[in-house]
PDB file of C-alpha atoms in Angstrom:
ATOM      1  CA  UNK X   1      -4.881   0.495 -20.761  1.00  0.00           C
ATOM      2  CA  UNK X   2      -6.659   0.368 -17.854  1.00  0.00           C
ATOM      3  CA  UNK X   3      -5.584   1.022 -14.283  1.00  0.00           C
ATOM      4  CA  UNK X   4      -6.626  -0.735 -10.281  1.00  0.00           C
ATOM      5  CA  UNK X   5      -5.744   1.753  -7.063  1.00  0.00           C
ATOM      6  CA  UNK X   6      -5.603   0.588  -3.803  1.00  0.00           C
ATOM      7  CA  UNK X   7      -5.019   2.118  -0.644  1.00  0.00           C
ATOM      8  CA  UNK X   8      -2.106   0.451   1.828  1.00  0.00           C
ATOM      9  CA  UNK X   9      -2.620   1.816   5.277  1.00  0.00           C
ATOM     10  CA  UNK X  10      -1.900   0.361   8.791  1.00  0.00           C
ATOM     11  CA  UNK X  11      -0.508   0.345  11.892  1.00  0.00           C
ATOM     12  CA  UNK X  12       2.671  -1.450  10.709  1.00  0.00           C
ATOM     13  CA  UNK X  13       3.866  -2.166   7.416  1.00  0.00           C
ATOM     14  CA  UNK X  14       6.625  -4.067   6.070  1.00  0.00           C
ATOM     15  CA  UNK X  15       8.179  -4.340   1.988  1.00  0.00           C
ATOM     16  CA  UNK X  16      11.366  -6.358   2.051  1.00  0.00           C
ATOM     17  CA  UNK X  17      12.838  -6.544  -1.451  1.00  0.00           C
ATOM     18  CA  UNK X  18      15.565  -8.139   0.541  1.00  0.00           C
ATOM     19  CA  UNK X  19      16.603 -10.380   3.701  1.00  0.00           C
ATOM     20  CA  UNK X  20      19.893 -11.454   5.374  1.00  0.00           C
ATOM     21  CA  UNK X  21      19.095 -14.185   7.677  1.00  0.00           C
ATOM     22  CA  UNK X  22      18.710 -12.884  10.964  1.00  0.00           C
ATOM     23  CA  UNK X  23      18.398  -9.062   9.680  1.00  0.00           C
ATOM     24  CA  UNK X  24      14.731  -8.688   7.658  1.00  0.00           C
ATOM     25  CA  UNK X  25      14.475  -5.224   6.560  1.00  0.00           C
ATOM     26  CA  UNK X  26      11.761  -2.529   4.587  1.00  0.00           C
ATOM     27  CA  UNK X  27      12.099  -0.572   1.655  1.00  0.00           C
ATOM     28  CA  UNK X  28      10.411   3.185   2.124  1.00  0.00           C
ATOM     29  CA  UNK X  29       7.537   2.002  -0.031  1.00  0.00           C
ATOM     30  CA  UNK X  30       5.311  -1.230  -0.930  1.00  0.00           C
ATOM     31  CA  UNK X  31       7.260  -3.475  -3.231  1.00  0.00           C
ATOM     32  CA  UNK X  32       5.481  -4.968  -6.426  1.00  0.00           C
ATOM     33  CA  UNK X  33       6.217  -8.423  -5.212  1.00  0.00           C
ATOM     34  CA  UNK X  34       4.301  -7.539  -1.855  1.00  0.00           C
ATOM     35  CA  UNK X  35       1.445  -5.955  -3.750  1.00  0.00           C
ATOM     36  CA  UNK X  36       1.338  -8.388  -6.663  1.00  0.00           C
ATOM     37  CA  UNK X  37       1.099 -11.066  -4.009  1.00  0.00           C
ATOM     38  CA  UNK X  38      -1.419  -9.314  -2.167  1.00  0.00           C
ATOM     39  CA  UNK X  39      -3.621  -9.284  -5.180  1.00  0.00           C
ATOM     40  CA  UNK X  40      -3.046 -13.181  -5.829  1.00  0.00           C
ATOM     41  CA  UNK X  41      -3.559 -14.000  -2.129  1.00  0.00           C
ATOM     42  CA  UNK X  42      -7.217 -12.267  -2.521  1.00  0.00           C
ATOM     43  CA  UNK X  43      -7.796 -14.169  -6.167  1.00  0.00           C
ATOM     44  CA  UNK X  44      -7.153 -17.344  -4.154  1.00  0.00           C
ATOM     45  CA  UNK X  45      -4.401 -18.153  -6.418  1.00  0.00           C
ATOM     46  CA  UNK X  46      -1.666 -20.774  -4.882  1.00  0.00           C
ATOM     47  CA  UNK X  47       1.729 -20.560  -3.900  1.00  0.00           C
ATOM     48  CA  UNK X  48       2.857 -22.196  -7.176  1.00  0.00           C
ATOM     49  CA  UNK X  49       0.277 -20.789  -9.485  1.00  0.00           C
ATOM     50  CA  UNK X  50       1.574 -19.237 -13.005  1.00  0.00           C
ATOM     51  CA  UNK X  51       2.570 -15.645 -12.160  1.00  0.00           C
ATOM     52  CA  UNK X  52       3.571 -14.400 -15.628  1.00  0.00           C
ATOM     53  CA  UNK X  53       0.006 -12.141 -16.036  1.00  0.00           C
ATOM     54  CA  UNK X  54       0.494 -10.608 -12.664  1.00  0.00           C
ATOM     55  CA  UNK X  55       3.891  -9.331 -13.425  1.00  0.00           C
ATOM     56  CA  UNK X  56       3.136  -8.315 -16.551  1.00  0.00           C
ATOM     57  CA  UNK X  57       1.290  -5.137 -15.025  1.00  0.00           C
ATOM     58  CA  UNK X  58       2.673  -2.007 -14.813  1.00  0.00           C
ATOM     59  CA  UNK X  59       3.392  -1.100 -11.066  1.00  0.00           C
ATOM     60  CA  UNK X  60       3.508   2.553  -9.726  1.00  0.00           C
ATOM     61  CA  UNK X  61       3.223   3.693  -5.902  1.00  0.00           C
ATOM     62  CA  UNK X  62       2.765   7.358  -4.198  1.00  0.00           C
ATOM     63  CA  UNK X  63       3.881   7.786  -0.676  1.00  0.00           C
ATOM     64  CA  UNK X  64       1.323   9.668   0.866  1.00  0.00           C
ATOM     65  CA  UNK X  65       2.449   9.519   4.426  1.00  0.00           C
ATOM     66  CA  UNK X  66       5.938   8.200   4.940  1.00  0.00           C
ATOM     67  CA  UNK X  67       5.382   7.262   8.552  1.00  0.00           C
ATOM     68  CA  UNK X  68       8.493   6.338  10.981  1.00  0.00           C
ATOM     69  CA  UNK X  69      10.854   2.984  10.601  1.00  0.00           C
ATOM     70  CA  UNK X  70      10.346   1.017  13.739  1.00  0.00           C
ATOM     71  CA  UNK X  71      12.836  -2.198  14.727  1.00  0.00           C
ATOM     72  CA  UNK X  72      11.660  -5.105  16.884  1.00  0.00           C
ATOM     73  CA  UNK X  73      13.592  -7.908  17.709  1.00  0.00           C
ATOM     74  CA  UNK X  74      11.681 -11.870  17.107  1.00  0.00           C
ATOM     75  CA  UNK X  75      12.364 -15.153  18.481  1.00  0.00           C
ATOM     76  CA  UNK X  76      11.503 -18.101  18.100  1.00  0.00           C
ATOM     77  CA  UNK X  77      11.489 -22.065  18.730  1.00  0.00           C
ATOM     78  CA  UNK X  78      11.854 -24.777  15.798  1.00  0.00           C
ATOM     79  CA  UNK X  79       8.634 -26.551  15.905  1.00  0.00           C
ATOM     80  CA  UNK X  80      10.292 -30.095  15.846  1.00  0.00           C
ATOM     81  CA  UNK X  81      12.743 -30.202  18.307  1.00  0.00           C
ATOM     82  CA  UNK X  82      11.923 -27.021  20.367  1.00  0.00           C
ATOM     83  CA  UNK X  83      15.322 -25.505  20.193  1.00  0.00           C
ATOM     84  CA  UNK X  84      15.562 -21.787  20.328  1.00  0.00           C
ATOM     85  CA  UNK X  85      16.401 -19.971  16.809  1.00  0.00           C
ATOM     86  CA  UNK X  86      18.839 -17.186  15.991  1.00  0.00           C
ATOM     87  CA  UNK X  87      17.284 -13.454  17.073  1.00  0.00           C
ATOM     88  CA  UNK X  88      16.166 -12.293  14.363  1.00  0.00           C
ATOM     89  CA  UNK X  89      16.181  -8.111  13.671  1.00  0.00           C
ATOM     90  CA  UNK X  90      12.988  -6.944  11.946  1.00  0.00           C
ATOM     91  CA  UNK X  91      12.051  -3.498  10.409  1.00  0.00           C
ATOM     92  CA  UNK X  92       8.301  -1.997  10.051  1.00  0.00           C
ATOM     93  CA  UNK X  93       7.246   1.017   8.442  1.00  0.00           C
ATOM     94  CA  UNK X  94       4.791   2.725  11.163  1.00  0.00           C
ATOM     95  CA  UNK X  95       1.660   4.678  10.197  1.00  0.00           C
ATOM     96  CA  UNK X  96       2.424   5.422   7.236  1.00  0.00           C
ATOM     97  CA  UNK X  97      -0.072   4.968   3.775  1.00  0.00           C
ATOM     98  CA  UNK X  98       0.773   4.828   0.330  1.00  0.00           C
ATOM     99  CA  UNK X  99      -1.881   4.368  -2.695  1.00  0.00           C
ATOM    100  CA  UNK X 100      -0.644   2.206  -5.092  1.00  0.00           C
ATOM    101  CA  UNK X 101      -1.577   1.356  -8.898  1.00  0.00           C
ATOM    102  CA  UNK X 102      -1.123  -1.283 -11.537  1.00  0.00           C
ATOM    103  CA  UNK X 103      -1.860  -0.881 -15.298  1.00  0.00           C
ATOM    104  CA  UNK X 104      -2.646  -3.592 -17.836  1.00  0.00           C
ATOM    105  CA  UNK X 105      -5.481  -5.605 -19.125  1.00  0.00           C
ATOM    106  CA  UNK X 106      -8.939  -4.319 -18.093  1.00  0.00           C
ATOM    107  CA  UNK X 107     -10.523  -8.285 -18.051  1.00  0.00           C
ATOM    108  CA  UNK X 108      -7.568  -9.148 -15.767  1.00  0.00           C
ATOM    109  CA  UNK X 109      -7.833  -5.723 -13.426  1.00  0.00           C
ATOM    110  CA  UNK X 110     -11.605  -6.206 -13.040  1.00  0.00           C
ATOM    111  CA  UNK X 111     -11.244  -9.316 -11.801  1.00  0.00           C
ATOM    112  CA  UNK X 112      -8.692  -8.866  -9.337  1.00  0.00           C
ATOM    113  CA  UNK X 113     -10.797  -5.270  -8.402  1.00  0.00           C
ATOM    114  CA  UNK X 114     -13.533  -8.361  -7.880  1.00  0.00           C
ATOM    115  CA  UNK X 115     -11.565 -10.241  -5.837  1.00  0.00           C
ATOM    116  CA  UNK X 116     -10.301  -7.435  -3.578  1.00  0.00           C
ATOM    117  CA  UNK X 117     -14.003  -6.496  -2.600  1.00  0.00           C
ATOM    118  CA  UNK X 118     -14.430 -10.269  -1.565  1.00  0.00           C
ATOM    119  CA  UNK X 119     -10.848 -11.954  -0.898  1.00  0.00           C
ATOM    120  CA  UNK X 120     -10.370 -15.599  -0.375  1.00  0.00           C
ATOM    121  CA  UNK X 121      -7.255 -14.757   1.528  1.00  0.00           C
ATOM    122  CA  UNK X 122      -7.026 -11.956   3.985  1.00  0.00           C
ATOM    123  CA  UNK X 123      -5.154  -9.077   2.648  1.00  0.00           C
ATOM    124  CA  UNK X 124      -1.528  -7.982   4.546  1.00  0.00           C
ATOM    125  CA  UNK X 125       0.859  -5.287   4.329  1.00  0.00           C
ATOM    126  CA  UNK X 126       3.673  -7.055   3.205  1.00  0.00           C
ATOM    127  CA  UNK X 127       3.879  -9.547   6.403  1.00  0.00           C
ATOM    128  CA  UNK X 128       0.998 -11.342   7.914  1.00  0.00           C
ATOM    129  CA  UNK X 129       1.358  -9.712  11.432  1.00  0.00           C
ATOM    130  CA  UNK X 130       0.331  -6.106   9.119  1.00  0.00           C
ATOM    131  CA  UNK X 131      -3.273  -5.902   8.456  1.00  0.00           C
ATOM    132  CA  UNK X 132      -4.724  -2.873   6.967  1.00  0.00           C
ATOM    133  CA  UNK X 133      -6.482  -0.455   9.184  1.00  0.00           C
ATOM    134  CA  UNK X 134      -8.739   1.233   6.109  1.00  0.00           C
ATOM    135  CA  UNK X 135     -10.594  -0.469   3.234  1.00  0.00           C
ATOM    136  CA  UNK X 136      -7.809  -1.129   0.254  1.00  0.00           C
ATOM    137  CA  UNK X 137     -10.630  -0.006  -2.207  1.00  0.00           C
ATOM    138  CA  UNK X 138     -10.382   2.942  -4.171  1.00  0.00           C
ATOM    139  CA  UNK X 139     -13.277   2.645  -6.733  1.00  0.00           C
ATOM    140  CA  UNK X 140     -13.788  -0.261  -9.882  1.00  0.00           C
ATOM    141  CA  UNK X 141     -10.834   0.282 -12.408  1.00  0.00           C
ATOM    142  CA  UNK X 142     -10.069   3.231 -14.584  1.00  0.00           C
ATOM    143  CA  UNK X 143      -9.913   2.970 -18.052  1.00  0.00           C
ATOM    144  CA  UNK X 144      -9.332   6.762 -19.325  1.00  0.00           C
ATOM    145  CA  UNK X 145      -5.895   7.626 -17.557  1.00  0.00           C
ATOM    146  CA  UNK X 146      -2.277   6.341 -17.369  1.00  0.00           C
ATOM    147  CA  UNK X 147      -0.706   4.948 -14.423  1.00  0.00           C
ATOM    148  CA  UNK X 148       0.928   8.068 -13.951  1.00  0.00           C
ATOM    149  CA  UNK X 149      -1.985  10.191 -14.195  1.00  0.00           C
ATOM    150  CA  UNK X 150      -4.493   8.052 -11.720  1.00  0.00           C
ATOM    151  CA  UNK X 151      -1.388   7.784  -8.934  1.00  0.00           C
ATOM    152  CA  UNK X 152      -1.409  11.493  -9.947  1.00  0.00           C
ATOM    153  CA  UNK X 153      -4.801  12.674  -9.445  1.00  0.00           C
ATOM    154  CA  UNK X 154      -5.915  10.400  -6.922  1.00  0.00           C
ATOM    155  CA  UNK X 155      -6.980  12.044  -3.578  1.00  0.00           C
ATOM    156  CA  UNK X 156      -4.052  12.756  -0.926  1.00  0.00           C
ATOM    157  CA  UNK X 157      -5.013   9.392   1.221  1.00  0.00           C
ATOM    158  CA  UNK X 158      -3.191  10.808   4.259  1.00  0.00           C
ATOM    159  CA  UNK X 159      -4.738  10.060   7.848  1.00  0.00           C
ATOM    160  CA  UNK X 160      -6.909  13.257   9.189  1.00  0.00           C
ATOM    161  CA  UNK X 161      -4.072  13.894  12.138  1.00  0.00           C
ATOM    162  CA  UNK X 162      -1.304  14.191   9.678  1.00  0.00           C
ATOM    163  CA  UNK X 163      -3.086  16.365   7.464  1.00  0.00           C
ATOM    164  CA  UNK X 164      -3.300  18.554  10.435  1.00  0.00           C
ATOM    165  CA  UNK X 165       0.205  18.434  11.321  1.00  0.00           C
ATOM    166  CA  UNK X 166       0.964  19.597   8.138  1.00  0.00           C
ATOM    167  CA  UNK X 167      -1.455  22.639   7.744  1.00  0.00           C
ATOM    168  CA  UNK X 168       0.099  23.397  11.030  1.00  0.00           C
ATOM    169  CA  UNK X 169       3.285  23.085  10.442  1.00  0.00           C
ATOM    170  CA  UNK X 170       2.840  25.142   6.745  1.00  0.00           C
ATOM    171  CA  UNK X 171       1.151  28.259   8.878  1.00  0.00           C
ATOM    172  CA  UNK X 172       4.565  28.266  11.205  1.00  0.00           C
ATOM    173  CA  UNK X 173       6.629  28.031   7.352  1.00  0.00           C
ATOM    174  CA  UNK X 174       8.031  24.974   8.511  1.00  0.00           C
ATOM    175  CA  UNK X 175       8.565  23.596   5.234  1.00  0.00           C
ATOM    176  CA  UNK X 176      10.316  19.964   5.655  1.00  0.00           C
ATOM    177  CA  UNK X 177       7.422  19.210   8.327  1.00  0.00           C
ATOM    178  CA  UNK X 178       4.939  20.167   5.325  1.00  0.00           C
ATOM    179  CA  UNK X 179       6.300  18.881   2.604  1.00  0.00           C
ATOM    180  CA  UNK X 180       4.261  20.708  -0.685  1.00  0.00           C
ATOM    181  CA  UNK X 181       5.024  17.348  -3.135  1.00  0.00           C
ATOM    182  CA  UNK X 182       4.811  13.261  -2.910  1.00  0.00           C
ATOM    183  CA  UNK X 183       7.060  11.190  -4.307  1.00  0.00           C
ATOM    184  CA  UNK X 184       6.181   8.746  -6.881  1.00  0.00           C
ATOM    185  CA  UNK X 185       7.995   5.420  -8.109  1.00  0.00           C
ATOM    186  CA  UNK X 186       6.908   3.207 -11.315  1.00  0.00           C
ATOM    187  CA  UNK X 187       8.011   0.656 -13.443  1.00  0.00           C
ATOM    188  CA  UNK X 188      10.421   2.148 -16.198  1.00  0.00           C
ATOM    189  CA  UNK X 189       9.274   1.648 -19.316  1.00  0.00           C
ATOM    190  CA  UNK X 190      11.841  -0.850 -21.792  1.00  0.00           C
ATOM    191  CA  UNK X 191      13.518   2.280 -23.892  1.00  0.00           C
ATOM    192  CA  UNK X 192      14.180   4.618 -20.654  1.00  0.00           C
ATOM    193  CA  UNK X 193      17.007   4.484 -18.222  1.00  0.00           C
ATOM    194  CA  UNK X 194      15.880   3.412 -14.822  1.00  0.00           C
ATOM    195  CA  UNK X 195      17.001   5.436 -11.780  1.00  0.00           C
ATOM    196  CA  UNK X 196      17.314   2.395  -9.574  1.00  0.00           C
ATOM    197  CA  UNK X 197      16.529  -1.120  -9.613  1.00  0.00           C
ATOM    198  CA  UNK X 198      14.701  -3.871  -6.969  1.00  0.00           C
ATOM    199  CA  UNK X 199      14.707  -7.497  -7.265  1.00  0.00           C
ATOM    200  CA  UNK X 200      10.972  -7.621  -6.443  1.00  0.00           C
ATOM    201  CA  UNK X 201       9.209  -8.593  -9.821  1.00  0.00           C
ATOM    202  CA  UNK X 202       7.928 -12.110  -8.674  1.00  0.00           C
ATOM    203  CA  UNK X 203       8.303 -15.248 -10.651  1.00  0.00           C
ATOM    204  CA  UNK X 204       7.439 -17.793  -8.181  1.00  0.00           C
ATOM    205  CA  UNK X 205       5.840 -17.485  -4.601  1.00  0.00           C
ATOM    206  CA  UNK X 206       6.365 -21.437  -3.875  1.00  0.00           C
ATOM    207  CA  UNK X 207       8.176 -21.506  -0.396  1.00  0.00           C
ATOM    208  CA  UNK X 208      10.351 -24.056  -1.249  1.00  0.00           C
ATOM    209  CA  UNK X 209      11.896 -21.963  -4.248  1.00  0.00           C
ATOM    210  CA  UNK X 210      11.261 -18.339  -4.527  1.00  0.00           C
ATOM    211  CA  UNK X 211      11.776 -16.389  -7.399  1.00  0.00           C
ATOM    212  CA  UNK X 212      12.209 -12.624  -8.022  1.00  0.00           C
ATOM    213  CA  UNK X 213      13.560 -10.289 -11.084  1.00  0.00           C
ATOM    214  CA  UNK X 214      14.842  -7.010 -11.548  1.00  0.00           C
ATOM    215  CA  UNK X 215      13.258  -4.014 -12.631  1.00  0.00           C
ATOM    216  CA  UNK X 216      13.610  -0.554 -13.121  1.00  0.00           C
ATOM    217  CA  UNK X 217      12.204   2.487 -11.361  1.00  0.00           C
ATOM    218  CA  UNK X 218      11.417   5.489 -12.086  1.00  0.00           C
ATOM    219  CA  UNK X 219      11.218   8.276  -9.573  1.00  0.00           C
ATOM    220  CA  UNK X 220       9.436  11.945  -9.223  1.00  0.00           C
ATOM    221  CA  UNK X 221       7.526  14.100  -6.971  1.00  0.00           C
ATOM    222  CA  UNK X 222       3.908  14.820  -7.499  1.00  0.00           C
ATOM    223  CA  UNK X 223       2.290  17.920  -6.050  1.00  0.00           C
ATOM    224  CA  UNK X 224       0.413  17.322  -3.054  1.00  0.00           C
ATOM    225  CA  UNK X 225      -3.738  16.614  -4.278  1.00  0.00           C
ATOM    226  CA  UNK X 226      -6.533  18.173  -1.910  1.00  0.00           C
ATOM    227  CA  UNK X 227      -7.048  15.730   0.924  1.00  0.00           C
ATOM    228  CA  UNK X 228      -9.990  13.027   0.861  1.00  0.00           C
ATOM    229  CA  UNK X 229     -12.940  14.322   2.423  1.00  0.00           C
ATOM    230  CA  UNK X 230     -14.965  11.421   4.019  1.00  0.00           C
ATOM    231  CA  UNK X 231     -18.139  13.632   4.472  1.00  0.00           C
ATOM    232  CA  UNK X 232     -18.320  13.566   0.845  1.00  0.00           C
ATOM    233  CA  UNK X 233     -20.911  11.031   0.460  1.00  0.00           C
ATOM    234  CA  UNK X 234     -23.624  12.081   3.222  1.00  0.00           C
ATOM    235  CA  UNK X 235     -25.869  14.165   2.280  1.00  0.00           C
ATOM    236  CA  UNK X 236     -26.842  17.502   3.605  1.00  0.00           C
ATOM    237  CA  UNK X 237     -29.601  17.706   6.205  1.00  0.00           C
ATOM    238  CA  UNK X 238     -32.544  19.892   5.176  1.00  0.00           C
ATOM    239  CA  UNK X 239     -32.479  23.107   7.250  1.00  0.00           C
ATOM    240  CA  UNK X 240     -36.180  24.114   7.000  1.00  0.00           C
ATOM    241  CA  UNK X 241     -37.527  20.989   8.094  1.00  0.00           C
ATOM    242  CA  UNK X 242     -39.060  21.219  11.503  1.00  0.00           C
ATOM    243  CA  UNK X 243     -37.383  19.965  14.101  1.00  0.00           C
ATOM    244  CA  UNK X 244     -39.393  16.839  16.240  1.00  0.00           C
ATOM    245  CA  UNK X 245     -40.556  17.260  19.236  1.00  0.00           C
ATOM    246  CA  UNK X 246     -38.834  15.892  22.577  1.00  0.00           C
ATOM    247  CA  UNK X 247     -39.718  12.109  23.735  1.00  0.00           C
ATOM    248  CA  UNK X 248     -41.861  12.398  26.688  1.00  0.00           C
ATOM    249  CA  UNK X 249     -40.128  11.197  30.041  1.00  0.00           C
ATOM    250  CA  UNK X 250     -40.834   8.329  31.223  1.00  0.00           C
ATOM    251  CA  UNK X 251     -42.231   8.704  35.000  1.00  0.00           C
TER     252      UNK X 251
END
């Protein structure tokens, strides 16, 4: 099998498996519906386009950087008859960046690796108000690990300051500021026992008549990978070559 990364990072992010009119919450981590539809949206697909292919794919996610919940509060006029609507209670996930993964067919995951380098929707993070701050591009698919392994291996996608924070807070031996392992949620596979579930496996995006399924999750920790360097691709300037001469000043 063959398996697509991407990197979710932003300002604000928000994964609702879940809403109760006025009160629109976020799990801890990007759902598969969110992602999934994140992939369609940059394939172009339609609201009411055939889904099954998409959910087919394995789903994993890592939590690299948890970041902080954050509540705002949203109103709003109907767009008819201008009358005020309920106040509505809304929860973000705040700098925080997760890398996630799907696994199936390679013709399929090249494609939508295609269509993420050149989307014919803007990607979100879960609502349309959440852009990403950081390319969602983590290299063309890979076709010699499992889903577990790449979400495994991948570099530690955390922004530079947190990094910090947590070599800092390691050298004081705080240990729950510098936490030594991720955690790491995928799809169960048919003949294990989940640890939870979410109702986020869509069937149908169409606004008039959304769908979602069940599925399990599995859960673990994953020791904490060597940071991403992003001096890794210049290359070194050449000590011995003279240095130029000054510009003359201009009079």
């Amino acid at each position: 099998m063959t398996v697509l990364l991407l990197r979710l990072a932003g300002p604000l992010q928000s994964w609702g498996a879940s809403a109760r009119f006025a009160r629109r919450s976020t799990e801890n981590a990007p759902t598969k519906s969110g992602v999934l539809g994140l992939l369609a949206a940059a394939e172009g697909r339609p609201r009411h386009a055939d889904l099954s292919d998409l959910a087919a794919l394995r789903y994993g996610v890592r939590i690299d950087q948890s970041g902080s919940r954050l509540r705002d509060f949203h109103t709003a006029h109907h767009a008819d008859s201008g009358k005020a609507m309920p106040l509505s209670e809304r929860f973000y996930l705040s700098d925080a960046v997760f890398v996630a993964g799907v696994e199936g067919d390679s013709g399929l995951l090249h494609r939508l690796y295609e269509s993420v380098l050149a989307p014919q929707f803007l990607p979100y993070l879960g609502r349309r108000s959440c852009p990403p701050s950081r390319p969602l591009d983590m290299g063309p698919p890979q076709g010699n690990a499992s889903l577990e392994e790449a979400l495994r291996n991948a570099p530690w996608q955390a922004s530079p300051w947190y990094v910090r924070q947590t070599e800092r807070a390691a050298e004081r031996g705080d240990i729950e500021a510098a936490p030594d392992s991720l955690d790491l949620l995928v799809d169960c596979p048919p003949d294990e026992t989940p640890h939870l579930s979410l109702r986020d496996t869509p069937v149908s995006y169409d606004p008039r008549h959304r769908q979602y399924a069940l599925r399990g999750v599995l859960t673990s920790h994953v020791d904490t990978p060597p940071a991403h360097d992003p001096t890794t691709g210049l290359r070194r300037v050449d000590a011995t070559r003279p240095t130029p001469p000054p510009s003359p000043r201009t009079p």
